[in-house]
């Protein structure tokens, strides 16, 4: 529509200027302008003029991406105990068909994360991987990057990219014996984000 | 604005029905309806009624996700030769800090893909990984899932999810000695898609 196009191109623009461009009177323009303003398509600022108020695609997209919560997309985590041998951890990785294992203490609280690369590094060494527990090679608290249910998919993806990890444990804080502990209630991985991306592309 | 809200809620809805809901005459409603239709906010279908025509966020997102080309997002692939030993492949994986290696023939054409899991599986066996070439453990053509520059980020992500792979080689077709061969010109991985997702969330 002509008025919208004119405002988009020349904002801020007064009603006199719009009328002049359309070669009509201000009186003839007034009903159109008031309906467009009421519809939220144009925005009128006193003494300045009319602006195009419609949100652009980029900010709509960003809003959507940031509105999706971790709780909506989280996947099921595979957890192992600290005492699990590196060999058994590798077997679990294949059996469960995952890329990252989360390591928990006796009370179930998170204490480490083991990746395929951690396992590969030890596997090519000369160590006896049936004797070594994963606790020796895992990345430990407090060096773990975690995410909570209330954070967004965007937050999770940003952490994955910035910290160069494949997976984040989704954690719930709990207090036990005066200490803050983390319960693992899910995971968000590069796979989770890739699946979400595919969902966004479906119409 | 009231008219838009009514149409959104009751579409398709005739002008008589809208007028009745607003307790005004059709004649009084007509100018507003025609301006909203011209502005592309409402859509009028003869004998059916008015629809809300504004694009919703979901279809805008899908359009955006499908409009991004592989050529815009592809990353640099790490390639190795068929004769490379499994041990050297693992060393390359760590040195280059990647998750997937692409295997090429003497003439540079793609013949296989090696993942961290392929390498981990052989590394925990009893084989001498310094003697075994990657060609023994790689996934081979024609079982490889590939993508071209002209396909979309959505296409690539969908292939990654459906075929459960971490990375796709971006290939260019070339003819040599009467055979169709693939030149590796990039890669799209779960990392690539995760980074793109973060970009979409930035304002």
XYZ file of C-alpha atoms in Angstrom:
406
model
C 0.000 0.000 0.000
C 1.266 3.413 -1.030
C 1.094 5.234 2.334
C 2.984 2.481 4.159
C 5.653 2.404 1.462
C 6.084 6.177 1.644
C 6.411 6.119 5.434
C 8.844 3.183 5.368
C 11.045 5.068 2.929
C 10.903 8.548 4.419
C 10.228 8.067 8.142
C 9.829 10.233 10.127
C 7.441 12.013 7.752
C 4.609 14.458 8.526
C 1.070 14.090 7.210
C 1.606 17.240 5.100
C 4.584 15.617 3.410
C 2.689 12.368 2.774
C -0.276 14.295 1.349
C 2.056 16.271 -0.928
C 3.671 13.083 -2.240
C 0.257 11.574 -2.983
C -1.028 14.810 -4.460
C -4.081 14.798 -2.179
C -5.278 17.032 0.651
C -4.452 16.376 4.297
C -8.190 16.067 4.939
C -8.463 13.269 2.377
C -5.473 11.503 3.897
C -6.594 11.744 7.519
C -8.966 8.708 7.696
C -6.344 6.418 6.161
C -3.634 7.628 8.499
C -5.798 7.235 11.558
C -6.799 3.684 10.658
C -3.175 2.702 9.947
C -2.118 4.178 13.253
C -4.904 2.429 15.141
C -3.969 -0.833 13.454
C -0.469 -0.471 14.839
C 1.065 -0.308 11.395
C 2.162 3.303 11.679
C 3.235 5.134 14.771
C 2.589 8.854 15.156
C 4.948 10.941 17.270
C 3.805 14.513 17.986
C 5.931 17.178 16.289
C 8.047 14.510 14.576
C 5.822 12.615 12.200
C 4.853 9.085 11.264
C 7.041 5.994 11.621
C 6.572 2.464 10.368
C 5.832 0.480 13.517
C 5.560 -3.050 12.116
C 8.239 -5.295 13.568
C 10.826 -6.449 11.109
C 11.470 -10.093 10.403
C 14.823 -10.151 12.139
C 13.532 -9.001 15.515
C 10.485 -11.298 15.276
C 12.779 -14.243 14.583
C 15.116 -13.345 17.419
C 12.147 -13.011 19.772
C 10.875 -16.457 18.786
C 14.294 -18.111 19.114
C 14.721 -16.542 22.565
C 11.215 -17.498 23.695
C 11.782 -21.264 23.449
C 12.680 -22.639 26.865
C 15.207 -25.370 27.667
C 12.368 -27.215 29.434
C 10.584 -27.560 26.065
C 13.516 -29.029 24.127
C 15.713 -30.924 26.614
C 16.653 -34.518 25.817
C 17.189 -37.493 28.117
C 20.722 -37.575 29.594
C 22.763 -40.740 30.001
C 24.466 -40.808 33.384
C 27.215 -43.040 34.754
C 28.915 -43.349 38.137
C 32.372 -41.955 38.925
C 33.751 -45.471 39.429
C 32.699 -46.625 35.937
C 35.763 -47.721 33.956
C 36.724 -45.870 30.781
C 36.065 -49.101 28.849
C 32.523 -49.439 30.280
C 31.903 -45.745 29.583
C 32.818 -46.288 25.901
C 30.511 -49.313 25.736
C 27.698 -47.219 27.264
C 28.347 -44.483 24.683
C 27.798 -46.978 21.851
C 24.891 -48.817 23.462
C 23.005 -45.616 24.223
C 24.081 -43.987 20.951
C 25.043 -40.668 22.545
C 28.074 -38.396 22.297
C 28.419 -37.250 25.894
C 28.060 -38.985 29.261
C 27.245 -37.211 32.517
C 28.976 -38.466 35.641
C 27.155 -38.456 38.971
C 28.091 -39.136 42.577
C 26.451 -41.720 44.833
C 23.717 -39.223 45.794
C 22.959 -38.586 42.111
C 24.491 -35.109 41.960
C 26.483 -34.038 38.914
C 30.270 -34.170 39.245
C 31.595 -34.441 35.688
C 31.116 -34.738 31.937
C 32.899 -37.134 29.556
C 33.019 -36.508 25.801
C 33.947 -38.736 22.853
C 37.216 -36.829 22.585
C 38.085 -37.450 26.241
C 37.500 -41.174 25.666
C 39.375 -41.234 22.363
C 42.398 -39.510 23.902
C 42.773 -42.099 26.659
C 41.932 -45.013 24.345
C 44.947 -44.384 22.103
C 47.322 -44.159 25.049
C 48.901 -47.191 26.634
C 46.738 -47.147 29.723
C 44.543 -50.095 30.701
C 41.130 -48.558 30.069
C 39.394 -51.389 31.968
C 41.147 -50.304 35.168
C 40.912 -46.522 34.906
C 37.713 -44.888 36.233
C 36.112 -42.089 34.189
C 36.642 -39.727 37.132
C 40.299 -39.531 36.036
C 39.534 -38.173 32.572
C 36.241 -36.304 32.980
C 35.819 -32.536 33.033
C 34.922 -31.757 36.654
C 32.777 -29.365 38.592
C 33.188 -26.393 38.867
C 34.555 -26.329 35.299
C 31.306 -27.616 33.811
C 29.042 -25.430 31.722
C 25.417 -26.042 32.703
C 21.991 -24.701 31.830
C 18.686 -24.529 33.733
C 15.119 -25.328 32.646
C 14.165 -21.643 32.688
C 16.932 -20.528 30.311
C 16.180 -20.303 26.595
C 17.257 -22.483 23.681
C 19.210 -19.423 22.559
C 21.077 -19.262 25.891
C 21.910 -22.964 25.629
C 23.128 -22.706 22.011
C 25.235 -19.655 22.864
C 26.914 -21.516 25.742
C 27.606 -24.529 23.489
C 29.245 -22.295 20.874
C 31.174 -20.059 23.286
C 32.530 -22.875 25.440
C 33.058 -25.218 22.484
C 31.259 -28.177 24.024
C 28.934 -30.726 22.431
C 26.435 -30.960 25.262
C 25.192 -29.157 28.358
C 23.652 -30.870 31.365
C 20.304 -29.342 32.324
C 20.511 -28.954 36.084
C 18.291 -28.282 39.073
C 19.903 -26.781 42.140
C 19.360 -28.627 45.395
C 20.766 -28.198 48.841
C 22.185 -31.168 50.705
C 24.264 -31.095 53.898
C 24.638 -27.342 53.559
C 26.166 -27.652 50.081
C 24.672 -26.601 46.758
C 24.446 -29.607 44.460
C 23.242 -30.076 40.918
C 20.724 -32.692 39.902
C 20.905 -33.661 36.195
C 17.381 -33.462 34.759
C 18.168 -33.369 31.038
C 20.650 -32.350 28.388
C 20.832 -29.892 25.515
C 23.263 -30.889 22.767
C 24.188 -29.747 19.272
C 21.777 -32.469 18.128
C 18.956 -30.919 20.196
C 19.601 -27.516 18.603
C 19.860 -29.011 15.090
C 16.522 -30.798 15.588
C 14.957 -27.571 16.842
C 16.327 -25.737 13.789
C 14.616 -28.312 11.548
C 11.364 -27.812 13.483
C 11.586 -24.053 12.901
C 11.914 -24.682 9.165
C 8.801 -26.820 8.938
C 5.614 -25.010 7.919
C -7.528 -2.877 16.442
C -10.998 -4.321 16.830
C -11.701 -5.376 13.225
C -8.398 -7.246 12.916
C -8.963 -9.013 16.231
C -12.458 -10.071 15.175
C -11.207 -11.435 11.848
C -8.277 -13.260 13.479
C -10.657 -14.932 15.887
C -13.518 -15.786 13.543
C -11.951 -16.124 10.066
C -13.410 -16.646 7.543
C -15.984 -14.020 8.463
C -18.253 -11.943 6.201
C -18.560 -8.163 6.368
C -22.160 -8.582 7.596
C -20.951 -10.659 10.502
C -18.190 -8.174 11.376
C -20.656 -5.275 11.198
C -23.079 -7.158 13.453
C -20.364 -7.797 16.030
C -19.412 -4.117 16.044
C -23.023 -2.993 16.091
C -22.499 -0.751 13.055
C -23.817 -0.792 9.494
C -21.998 -2.494 6.619
C -21.758 0.928 4.951
C -19.914 2.354 7.958
C -17.578 -0.632 8.019
C -16.775 -0.620 4.295
C -13.999 2.060 4.214
C -12.123 0.380 7.075
C -12.377 -3.043 5.467
C -11.199 -1.798 2.116
C -8.168 -0.026 3.584
C -7.214 -3.081 5.655
C -7.524 -5.244 2.564
C -5.464 -2.854 0.456
C -2.838 -2.735 3.200
C -2.524 -6.504 2.932
C -3.650 -6.994 6.515
C -6.902 -8.706 5.609
C -7.596 -10.891 2.641
C -11.058 -10.969 1.052
C -12.198 -14.144 -0.688
C -15.437 -13.838 -2.683
C -18.329 -15.817 -1.208
C -16.203 -16.887 1.750
C -15.306 -13.826 3.731
C -12.333 -12.067 5.260
C -9.147 -13.742 6.460
C -6.225 -12.374 8.421
C -3.441 -12.217 5.849
C -0.551 -10.963 7.987
C 2.180 -13.553 8.052
C 2.634 -15.203 11.387
C 5.978 -15.649 13.073
C 6.052 -19.374 12.346
C 5.867 -18.995 8.577
C 8.324 -16.077 8.628
C 10.813 -18.181 10.578
C 10.361 -21.146 8.268
C 10.865 -18.894 5.248
C 14.055 -17.436 6.747
C 15.460 -20.822 7.761
C 14.809 -22.164 4.271
C 16.249 -19.097 2.537
C 19.746 -19.433 4.015
C 22.000 -21.264 1.559
C 24.678 -23.829 2.404
C 27.129 -21.590 0.516
C 26.587 -18.860 3.151
C 27.239 -21.029 6.203
C 29.642 -23.809 5.170
C 32.778 -24.331 7.228
C 36.266 -25.438 6.181
C 36.552 -29.244 5.909
C 39.588 -31.222 7.073
C 40.544 -33.849 4.513
C 42.903 -36.811 4.741
C 44.086 -39.432 2.247
C 42.787 -43.029 2.136
C 46.193 -44.371 3.141
C 46.340 -42.284 6.350
C 46.623 -44.575 9.374
C 43.871 -44.605 11.985
C 46.421 -43.296 14.491
C 47.372 -40.343 12.282
C 43.693 -39.649 11.633
C 43.067 -39.406 15.379
C 46.051 -37.082 15.772
C 44.662 -34.909 12.935
C 41.254 -34.834 14.647
C 42.844 -33.402 17.800
C 45.243 -31.038 16.043
C 42.522 -29.562 13.841
C 39.952 -29.676 16.642
C 37.184 -31.167 14.494
C 34.758 -34.054 14.942
C 34.712 -35.499 11.423
C 37.382 -36.106 8.769
C 36.686 -36.357 5.039
C 38.688 -38.902 3.084
C 39.768 -38.152 -0.479
C 41.414 -40.107 -3.266
C 44.635 -39.135 -5.038
C 42.699 -36.884 -7.433
C 41.058 -35.079 -4.519
C 37.615 -36.607 -4.959
C 35.573 -37.628 -1.930
C 35.574 -41.330 -1.085
C 34.709 -41.539 2.621
C 33.918 -39.951 5.974
C 35.398 -40.865 9.379
C 33.709 -39.884 12.632
C 34.904 -39.817 16.246
C 32.807 -42.911 16.877
C 34.437 -44.837 13.988
C 37.834 -43.976 15.457
C 36.813 -44.781 19.028
C 35.438 -48.182 18.012
C 38.693 -49.285 16.366
C 40.834 -47.682 19.098
C 39.401 -49.916 21.830
C 39.914 -53.071 19.772
C 43.151 -54.966 19.713
C 44.169 -53.823 16.242
C 47.389 -51.925 15.617
C 45.949 -48.514 14.697
C 49.305 -47.342 13.321
C 49.107 -49.997 10.624
C 45.445 -49.826 9.648
C 44.476 -47.223 7.024
C 41.290 -45.154 7.577
C 39.863 -46.609 4.371
C 39.139 -49.792 6.370
C 36.888 -48.081 8.900
C 35.411 -45.117 7.007
C 31.852 -44.853 5.703
C 32.230 -45.115 1.935
C 30.645 -43.718 -1.179
C 27.867 -44.254 -2.193
C 26.679 -44.522 1.435
C 27.650 -40.934 2.219
C 25.098 -38.224 2.803
C 26.190 -35.042 1.028
C 24.856 -31.548 0.420
C 25.448 -28.963 -2.322
C 26.109 -25.212 -2.152
C 22.656 -24.440 -3.558
C 20.730 -26.409 -0.922
C 19.445 -24.604 2.179
C 20.604 -24.670 5.776
C 17.251 -26.337 6.456
C 17.988 -29.107 3.919
C 21.388 -29.692 5.515
C 20.010 -29.788 9.069
C 17.248 -32.164 7.999
C 19.763 -34.562 6.448
C 21.935 -34.436 9.576
C 18.946 -35.306 11.778
C 17.401 -37.941 9.487
C 20.648 -39.776 8.767
C 21.971 -39.330 12.308
C 25.354 -37.956 11.251
C 27.448 -35.175 12.784
C 28.655 -33.624 9.545
C 27.904 -33.420 5.830
C 30.510 -32.793 3.157
C 29.533 -29.927 0.846
C 30.261 -31.263 -2.624
C 30.614 -30.035 -6.175
C 29.990 -32.549 -8.950
C 32.734 -32.932 -11.503
C 33.248 -35.330 -14.379
C 36.535 -37.144 -14.779
C 37.270 -40.072 -17.096
C 33.568 -40.445 -17.765
C 32.780 -40.866 -14.075
C 30.891 -38.489 -11.805
C 33.086 -37.487 -8.885
C 32.576 -35.260 -5.868
C 34.926 -32.483 -4.916
C 34.746 -31.519 -1.204
C 34.338 -27.737 -0.990
C 33.126 -27.379 2.586
C 31.236 -28.989 5.426
C 28.025 -28.389 7.355
C 28.026 -29.841 10.868
C 25.841 -29.719 13.968
C 28.239 -26.982 15.116
C 27.523 -24.970 11.944
C 23.774 -25.223 12.571
C 24.141 -24.380 16.277
C 26.171 -21.263 15.377
C 23.544 -20.270 12.814
C 20.814 -20.722 15.448
C 22.705 -18.331 17.732
C 22.942 -15.817 14.873
C 19.161 -15.970 14.393
C 18.687 -15.145 18.068
C 20.883 -12.059 17.996
C 19.103 -8.724 17.542
